[in-house]
Coordinates of C-alpha atoms and ligand atoms in Angstrom, one line a residue:
M1 CA 22.2 2.0 46.3
T2 CA 24.9 2.2 48.9
F3 CA 27.4 1.8 46.2
I4 CA 26.1 4.9 44.4
F5 CA 26.0 7.1 47.5
K6 CA 29.8 6.5 47.9
Y7 CA 30.4 8.4 44.8
F8 CA 27.4 10.8 44.6
D9 CA 26.6 12.7 47.8
I10 CA 22.9 13.6 47.6
K11 CA 22.8 15.9 50.6
P12 CA 23.9 19.1 48.7
Y13 CA 21.1 18.6 46.2
I14 CA 18.4 18.3 48.9
R15 CA 19.7 21.4 50.5
K16 CA 19.6 23.2 47.2
F17 CA 15.9 22.1 46.6
T18 CA 14.7 23.2 50.1
R19 CA 16.1 26.6 49.4
S20 CA 14.5 26.9 45.9
K21 CA 11.6 29.2 45.1
F22 CA 9.4 26.2 44.1
A23 CA 9.9 24.6 47.5
N24 CA 9.1 27.9 49.3
K25 CA 5.7 28.0 47.3
V26 CA 4.9 24.4 48.2
F27 CA 5.7 24.8 51.9
G28 CA 3.7 28.0 51.9
F29 CA 0.6 26.4 50.4
V30 CA 0.8 23.5 52.9
K31 CA 1.1 25.9 55.8
A32 CA -1.9 28.0 54.6
N33 CA -4.2 25.1 53.8
R34 CA -3.1 22.6 56.5
V35 CA -6.6 21.1 57.0
L36 CA -7.4 20.7 53.3
V37 CA -4.1 19.0 52.6
K38 CA -4.6 16.7 55.5
I39 CA -8.1 15.7 54.3
S40 CA -6.8 15.2 50.7
C41 CA -4.0 13.0 52.0
Y42 CA -6.5 10.8 53.9
A43 CA -8.8 10.6 50.9
L44 CA -5.9 9.6 48.6
V45 CA -4.7 6.9 51.0
G46 CA -8.4 5.6 51.3
L47 CA -8.8 5.5 47.6
C48 CA -5.6 3.6 47.1
A49 CA -6.7 1.1 49.8
L50 CA -10.0 0.7 48.1
I51 CA -8.5 0.1 44.6
I52 CA -6.0 -2.3 46.2
S53 CA -8.7 -4.3 47.9
F54 CA -11.0 -4.4 44.8
V55 CA -8.1 -5.7 42.6
S56 CA -7.1 -8.2 45.3
V57 CA -10.7 -9.8 45.3
G58 CA -11.1 -9.5 41.5
I59 CA -13.8 -6.9 41.4
T60 CA -14.0 -5.2 38.0
V61 CA -16.3 -3.0 36.0
G62 CA -18.7 -4.9 33.7
F63 CA -22.0 -4.5 31.8
K64 CA -25.3 -6.3 32.5
V65 CA -26.9 -7.3 29.2
N66 CA -30.7 -6.7 29.3
Y67 CA -32.1 -8.7 26.5
S68 CA -35.8 -9.1 25.7
G69 CA -36.7 -7.5 29.0
K70 CA -34.5 -9.7 31.1
V71 CA -30.9 -9.6 32.3
I72 CA -29.3 -12.6 30.7
A73 CA -25.5 -12.1 31.4
T74 CA -22.8 -9.7 32.5
V75 CA -20.0 -9.1 30.0
S76 CA -16.7 -7.1 30.1
D77 CA -17.8 -4.9 27.2
A78 CA -20.3 -4.6 24.4
S79 CA -18.1 -6.3 21.9
V80 CA -18.7 -9.6 23.7
F81 CA -22.4 -9.3 22.8
D82 CA -21.5 -8.7 19.1
S83 CA -19.4 -11.8 19.0
A84 CA -22.1 -13.8 20.8
K85 CA -24.7 -12.5 18.3
D86 CA -22.5 -13.8 15.3
I87 CA -22.2 -17.2 17.0
A88 CA -26.0 -17.3 17.6
V89 CA -26.8 -16.4 14.0
K90 CA -24.6 -19.2 12.7
N91 CA -26.5 -21.7 15.0
I92 CA -29.9 -20.6 13.8
S93 CA -31.2 -21.9 10.5
G94 CA -32.9 -19.5 8.2
T95 CA -31.8 -16.5 6.2
N96 CA -33.4 -13.9 8.5
A97 CA -31.8 -15.2 11.6
D98 CA -30.1 -11.9 12.5
K99 CA -33.4 -10.0 12.1
A100 CA -35.0 -12.1 14.7
L101 CA -32.5 -11.1 17.4
E102 CA -33.4 -8.2 19.6
K103 CA -31.3 -5.1 20.6
P104 CA -29.8 -5.3 24.1
V105 CA -29.5 -2.6 26.7
F106 CA -26.2 -2.4 28.6
I107 CA -26.1 -1.4 32.3
M108 CA -22.6 -0.6 33.8
T109 CA -22.0 -2.6 37.0
L110 CA -19.3 -3.8 39.3
T111 CA -18.8 -7.5 39.2
V112 CA -16.3 -10.3 40.0
A113 CA -14.1 -11.0 37.0
D114 CA -15.0 -14.8 37.3
K115 CA -18.7 -14.0 36.7
L116 CA -18.1 -12.3 33.3
C117 CA -19.8 -14.3 30.5
S118 CA -18.0 -15.7 27.5
A119 CA -19.3 -15.1 23.9
D120 CA -20.2 -18.8 23.5
T121 CA -22.3 -18.9 26.7
L122 CA -24.0 -15.6 25.9
A123 CA -24.9 -16.9 22.4
D124 CA -26.8 -19.8 24.0
A125 CA -28.6 -17.3 26.3
I126 CA -29.5 -15.1 23.3
I127 CA -31.0 -18.1 21.5
E128 CA -32.9 -19.2 24.5
N129 CA -34.4 -15.8 25.2
T130 CA -35.3 -14.8 21.6
N131 CA -39.0 -15.1 21.2
D132 CA -39.0 -15.7 17.4
I133 CA -36.7 -18.8 17.7
S134 CA -37.7 -22.3 18.7
Q135 CA -36.1 -25.8 18.8
G136 CA -37.2 -27.9 15.9
T137 CA -36.2 -30.7 13.5
A138 CA -35.4 -30.2 9.8
L139 CA -35.9 -32.8 7.1
V140 CA -32.7 -32.5 5.0
V141 CA -32.6 -34.2 1.6
N142 CA -29.2 -34.3 -0.1
G143 CA -28.1 -31.4 2.1
E144 CA -31.1 -29.2 1.4
I145 CA -33.6 -28.4 4.1
K146 CA -37.1 -29.4 2.8
I147 CA -39.2 -28.6 5.9
C148 CA -38.7 -27.7 9.6
T149 CA -41.2 -29.0 12.2
Q150 CA -41.5 -29.3 15.9
G151 CA -41.9 -32.6 17.8
E152 CA -41.0 -36.2 17.1
G153 CA -43.4 -36.8 14.2
L154 CA -40.9 -36.7 11.3
S155 CA -39.0 -39.7 12.4
D156 CA -42.1 -41.9 12.7
M157 CA -43.3 -40.7 9.2
L158 CA -39.9 -41.6 7.7
E159 CA -40.1 -45.1 9.4
A160 CA -43.6 -45.7 8.0
R161 CA -42.4 -44.7 4.5
L162 CA -39.3 -47.0 4.8
T163 CA -41.5 -50.0 5.7
Q164 CA -44.3 -49.3 3.2
Y165 CA -43.1 -51.8 0.6
Y166 CA -42.1 -54.7 3.0
V167 CA -43.1 -58.1 1.7
D168 CA -45.1 -60.2 4.2
G169 CA -43.2 -63.3 5.4
A170 CA -39.9 -62.0 4.0
E171 CA -36.9 -60.5 5.8
N172 CA -36.9 -56.9 4.6
T173 CA -34.4 -54.1 4.6
S174 CA -35.0 -50.7 3.0
S175 CA -33.3 -47.3 2.5
F176 CA -33.9 -44.0 0.7
T177 CA -32.2 -43.6 -2.6
D178 CA -31.4 -40.0 -1.6
K179 CA -29.4 -38.9 1.5
V180 CA -32.1 -38.2 4.1
E181 CA -31.3 -36.7 7.5
L182 CA -33.2 -35.3 10.4
V183 CA -31.3 -32.3 11.9
D184 CA -32.2 -30.9 15.3
G185 CA -31.5 -27.2 15.8
Y186 CA -32.9 -23.7 16.3
Y187 CA -35.2 -22.4 13.7
L188 CA -37.1 -19.2 13.1
N189 CA -40.7 -19.6 14.2
E190 CA -41.8 -18.4 10.8
D191 CA -39.9 -21.4 9.2
L192 CA -41.5 -24.0 11.5
K193 CA -44.3 -25.9 9.8
N194 CA -47.0 -28.4 11.0
V195 CA -45.5 -31.9 10.9
F196 CA -48.4 -33.1 8.7
D197 CA -47.2 -30.7 5.9
A198 CA -44.2 -33.0 5.6
Q199 CA -46.3 -36.0 4.4
T200 CA -46.3 -35.1 0.7
I201 CA -42.5 -34.5 0.8
I202 CA -41.9 -37.9 2.5
D203 CA -44.3 -39.6 0.1
D204 CA -42.1 -38.3 -2.8
L205 CA -38.9 -39.9 -1.3
D206 CA -37.9 -43.0 -3.3
V207 CA -37.5 -46.2 -1.2
K208 CA -35.4 -49.1 -2.2
T209 CA -36.5 -52.4 -0.5
V210 CA -34.7 -55.7 -0.5
S211 CA -36.8 -58.7 0.6
T212 CA -35.4 -62.1 1.2
T213 CA -37.9 -65.0 1.1
V214 CA -36.9 -68.5 2.2
T215 CA -39.1 -71.5 1.4
E216 CA -38.5 -75.1 2.2
N217 CA -39.7 -77.8 -0.2
T218 CA -40.2 -81.6 0.3
V219 CA -38.5 -83.9 -2.2
T220 CA -40.5 -87.1 -2.3
Y221 CA -38.4 -90.3 -2.0
S222 CA -38.2 -92.8 -4.8
V223 CA -39.2 -96.5 -4.4
K224 CA -37.0 -99.3 -5.5
K225 CA -38.9 -102.6 -5.9
I226 CA -36.8 -105.7 -5.7
K227 CA -38.6 -108.7 -7.2
T228 CA -37.5 -112.0 -5.9
S229 CA -38.5 -115.6 -6.4
S230 CA -37.5 -116.3 -2.7
Y231 CA -41.0 -115.3 -1.9
E232 CA -44.4 -116.4 -3.3
T233 CA -46.4 -114.1 -5.5
G234 CA -48.3 -111.7 -3.2
Y235 CA -45.4 -111.2 -0.8
H236 CA -44.8 -107.5 -0.4
K237 CA -42.6 -106.1 2.3
I238 CA -41.0 -102.7 2.9
Y239 CA -37.4 -103.6 3.6
K240 CA -36.2 -100.0 4.2
E241 CA -38.5 -97.0 4.7
G242 CA -37.9 -94.0 2.5
Q243 CA -37.3 -90.5 3.9
N244 CA -38.3 -87.4 2.1
G245 CA -35.6 -84.8 1.4
V246 CA -35.7 -81.0 2.0
T247 CA -34.5 -78.2 -0.3
R248 CA -34.3 -74.6 0.7
T249 CA -35.0 -71.9 -1.9
T250 CA -33.9 -68.3 -1.2
V251 CA -35.3 -65.5 -3.3
V252 CA -33.9 -62.0 -3.0
S253 CA -36.0 -59.3 -4.7
E254 CA -35.3 -55.7 -5.0
T255 CA -37.9 -53.0 -5.5
V256 CA -38.0 -49.2 -5.8
N257 CA -41.3 -47.8 -4.5
G258 CA -42.8 -51.3 -4.8
T259 CA -41.8 -51.8 -8.4
Q260 CA -39.3 -54.5 -9.2
S261 CA -36.0 -52.9 -10.0
C262 CA -33.8 -55.8 -10.9
E263 CA -34.1 -59.5 -11.6
N264 CA -34.7 -61.7 -8.5
K265 CA -31.7 -63.6 -7.2
V266 CA -32.7 -67.2 -6.6
S267 CA -30.5 -69.7 -4.8
K268 CA -31.2 -73.3 -3.9
E269 CA -29.6 -75.5 -1.4
T270 CA -30.2 -79.0 -0.3
I271 CA -30.9 -79.4 3.4
S272 CA -31.2 -83.2 3.3
E273 CA -31.2 -85.6 0.4
P274 CA -34.2 -88.0 0.1
S275 CA -33.4 -91.6 0.9
E276 CA -34.8 -94.4 -1.3
Q277 CA -37.5 -96.8 -0.1
V278 CA -36.7 -100.4 -0.8
E279 CA -39.5 -102.9 -1.2
I280 CA -39.4 -106.7 -1.7
I281 CA -41.9 -108.3 -3.9
G282 CA -42.3 -112.1 -4.2
T283 CA -42.5 -113.7 -7.6
A284 CA -42.4 -117.4 -6.9
A285 CA -45.3 -119.5 -8.1
P286 CA -48.0 -120.3 -5.5
K287 CA -47.6 -123.6 -3.8
V288 CA -51.1 -124.6 -4.8
S289 CA -51.6 -124.3 -8.5
A290 CA -54.4 -122.5 -10.3
T291 CA -55.6 -125.7 -11.7
E292 CA -55.9 -127.3 -8.3
R293 CA -57.9 -124.3 -7.1
A294 CA -60.1 -124.3 -10.2
E295 CA -61.1 -127.9 -9.6
A296 CA -62.7 -126.9 -6.3
S297 CA -65.1 -124.4 -7.9
S298 CA -68.4 -125.0 -9.6
E299 CA -68.0 -122.3 -12.3
G300 CA -64.3 -123.0 -13.0
F301 CA -63.3 -120.1 -10.8
I302 CA -60.2 -120.4 -8.8
F303 CA -60.0 -119.1 -5.2
P304 CA -59.0 -115.3 -5.1
L305 CA -56.3 -115.9 -2.4
N306 CA -53.7 -118.6 -1.9
R307 CA -54.7 -121.3 0.5
G308 CA -53.3 -120.8 3.9
T309 CA -53.1 -117.1 3.6
Y310 CA -56.7 -116.3 4.7
Q311 CA -59.4 -116.9 7.3
I312 CA -63.1 -116.4 6.6
T313 CA -64.3 -113.6 8.8
S314 CA -67.8 -113.0 7.4
Y315 CA -70.1 -115.0 5.1
Y316 CA -72.7 -113.8 2.6
G317 CA -75.8 -112.5 4.3
D318 CA -74.3 -112.3 7.7
G319 CA -76.2 -110.1 10.2
R320 CA -76.0 -106.8 8.3
N321 CA -77.2 -108.1 4.9
H322 CA -73.7 -108.7 3.8
K323 CA -73.4 -109.0 0.0
G324 CA -70.1 -110.7 -0.2
I325 CA -67.7 -112.9 1.7
D326 CA -64.9 -111.5 3.9
L327 CA -61.5 -113.2 3.8
G328 CA -59.2 -111.9 6.5
A329 CA -55.5 -111.8 5.3
N330 CA -52.4 -109.8 5.8
T331 CA -52.1 -106.5 4.0
G332 CA -50.1 -107.1 0.8
T333 CA -51.3 -110.6 0.2
A334 CA -51.9 -111.2 -3.5
I335 CA -55.4 -111.2 -4.9
F336 CA -55.9 -113.2 -8.1
A337 CA -58.5 -112.9 -10.8
V338 CA -60.8 -115.9 -10.3
S339 CA -61.3 -116.3 -14.1
D340 CA -60.4 -114.6 -17.4
G341 CA -62.1 -111.3 -18.1
T342 CA -61.9 -107.5 -18.6
V343 CA -61.4 -105.0 -15.9
T344 CA -64.5 -102.7 -15.8
Y345 CA -63.5 -100.8 -12.7
A346 CA -60.2 -100.1 -10.9
G347 CA -60.1 -97.3 -8.4
Y348 CA -61.3 -95.9 -5.1
D349 CA -65.0 -96.0 -4.4
G350 CA -66.5 -95.0 -1.0
D351 CA -67.1 -97.9 1.3
Y352 CA -65.3 -100.4 -1.0
G353 CA -62.1 -98.4 -0.8
Y354 CA -59.7 -99.5 -3.5
N355 CA -61.4 -102.2 -5.5
V356 CA -61.4 -104.0 -8.9
V357 CA -64.4 -105.3 -10.9
V358 CA -63.8 -107.9 -13.5
D359 CA -66.4 -108.8 -16.2
H360 CA -66.2 -112.5 -17.1
G361 CA -68.9 -112.5 -19.7
N362 CA -72.3 -114.3 -19.5
G363 CA -73.6 -111.6 -17.1
I364 CA -71.1 -112.6 -14.4
Q365 CA -68.8 -110.1 -12.7
T366 CA -66.5 -110.3 -9.6
R367 CA -65.5 -107.5 -7.2
Y368 CA -62.4 -107.4 -5.0
A369 CA -62.6 -104.7 -2.4
H370 CA -60.6 -102.9 0.5
A371 CA -57.4 -103.4 -1.4
S372 CA -54.1 -101.7 -0.4
A373 CA -52.8 -101.6 -4.0
L374 CA -54.2 -102.1 -7.4
C375 CA -52.2 -103.9 -10.2
V376 CA -54.6 -103.3 -13.1
S377 CA -56.5 -100.5 -14.8
K378 CA -59.9 -100.2 -16.3
G379 CA -60.0 -101.9 -19.7
D380 CA -57.2 -104.4 -18.9
K381 CA -57.7 -108.0 -20.1
V382 CA -56.8 -110.4 -17.3
S383 CA -56.3 -114.1 -17.2
Q384 CA -57.3 -116.4 -14.4
G385 CA -54.7 -116.4 -11.7
D386 CA -53.2 -112.9 -12.6
M387 CA -52.5 -110.8 -9.5
I388 CA -54.8 -107.9 -9.8
A389 CA -54.6 -106.2 -6.4
A390 CA -53.2 -106.7 -2.9
V391 CA -55.2 -107.2 0.3
G392 CA -55.7 -104.0 2.4
N393 CA -57.9 -102.1 4.8
T394 CA -59.2 -99.2 2.7
G395 CA -62.8 -97.9 2.6
W396 CA -65.3 -99.1 5.3
S397 CA -63.2 -101.8 6.8
T398 CA -62.1 -102.5 10.3
G399 CA -59.2 -104.9 9.5
S400 CA -57.1 -106.1 6.7
H401 CA -59.3 -108.3 4.5
L402 CA -60.6 -109.1 1.0
H403 CA -64.3 -108.4 0.5
F404 CA -65.2 -110.7 -2.5
E405 CA -68.5 -110.4 -4.5
V406 CA -70.0 -112.4 -7.3
I407 CA -72.5 -110.3 -9.3
V408 CA -74.9 -112.2 -11.7
N409 CA -76.9 -109.9 -14.0
G410 CA -76.4 -107.0 -11.6
V411 CA -77.4 -109.0 -8.5
R412 CA -74.8 -109.7 -5.8
V413 CA -75.2 -113.4 -5.1
N414 CA -73.6 -115.8 -2.5
P415 CA -70.0 -116.2 -3.8
A416 CA -69.3 -119.3 -1.7
P417 CA -70.3 -122.0 -4.4
Y418 CA -68.3 -120.1 -7.1
I419 CA -65.1 -120.5 -5.1
G420 CA -65.6 -123.9 -3.8
L421 CA -66.7 -123.2 -0.2
Ligands
ZN1 ZN1 -67.4 -107.7 3.3

């Protein structure tokens, strides 16, 4: 400025203005209305101070929004409400959403700029304070709203539908064949239905269920019998015990609404292989010949067990009206037919357990009871000295032994004389 004043002297201009007619009028007015001018000056200064202080603390003019009988926000102008209304309508499901909204009343007010409400916040307040709108859940199938309800019921009903076709004892998974969603949101009260109204819609949804069933099966071991002349006939020993194997079968079935929709997928795997049982069976001729044994008996019967393999534990008629003779021997010891004949019984029979009856003709039969194994079947012809069974402990027996009977014309007689005792 000082630079300018060096070239342009302002003083002549001021002198010219103070001498002008306009200046005379102004000064005249001020002299005539001195008090009024003074008051106006003070008022002007005061107003400026007020505006400066309002601006400095951020006070501004705004509008209270009275909505549904309640002040819900303060906005800078009415257009904020219009924007908020558009947002609210977008967030409400239903075609009549804008009709549900009420008309606001605006009341001018002074407010702090920070307190002015944004359109987004006001939209939430509008939704919260609109009587005809409530929170709810919609069942949406392939993008289309099927029903809107309040409360948690829909999710439980969908879960029940999904598990409806589960197979007991299987591992199950299921899904809807359509895209089914539950969408929480704001809905018009007139669109909200009772949750039970959704049942028929849910029952119509197609459910695909995949069930996997796993079963384990036992594979029985095989028995290998090794016959050897190293041991006498009647020798029978388990050399190696067999172990059953296990297989696992997995069946995957697929159904739609409980009806099979494709062929079952079956897969089998071996968990453990069975291991063979090995048994040793003696084939060597008895040390005492059949002829030798036959010589000892009155009827030409040989003894049913090899000498030295037994001990008499009970005679005929002993205590309990015993109708045979008991010969204690190890399980597996060979039992021989005492004479030629035909097998009339070979099987399991109550107290006798496994037993064989041989008919020798002339009304004479012999019975061999409590056996562990049978070597003959009904109808077989046997010769004297044939192994027909093995000593055991089956039926009413308290220890491994042969119960031997001689039956003459249907009467069980004392067998002792028949076998040389
Ligand atoms: Zn007996």
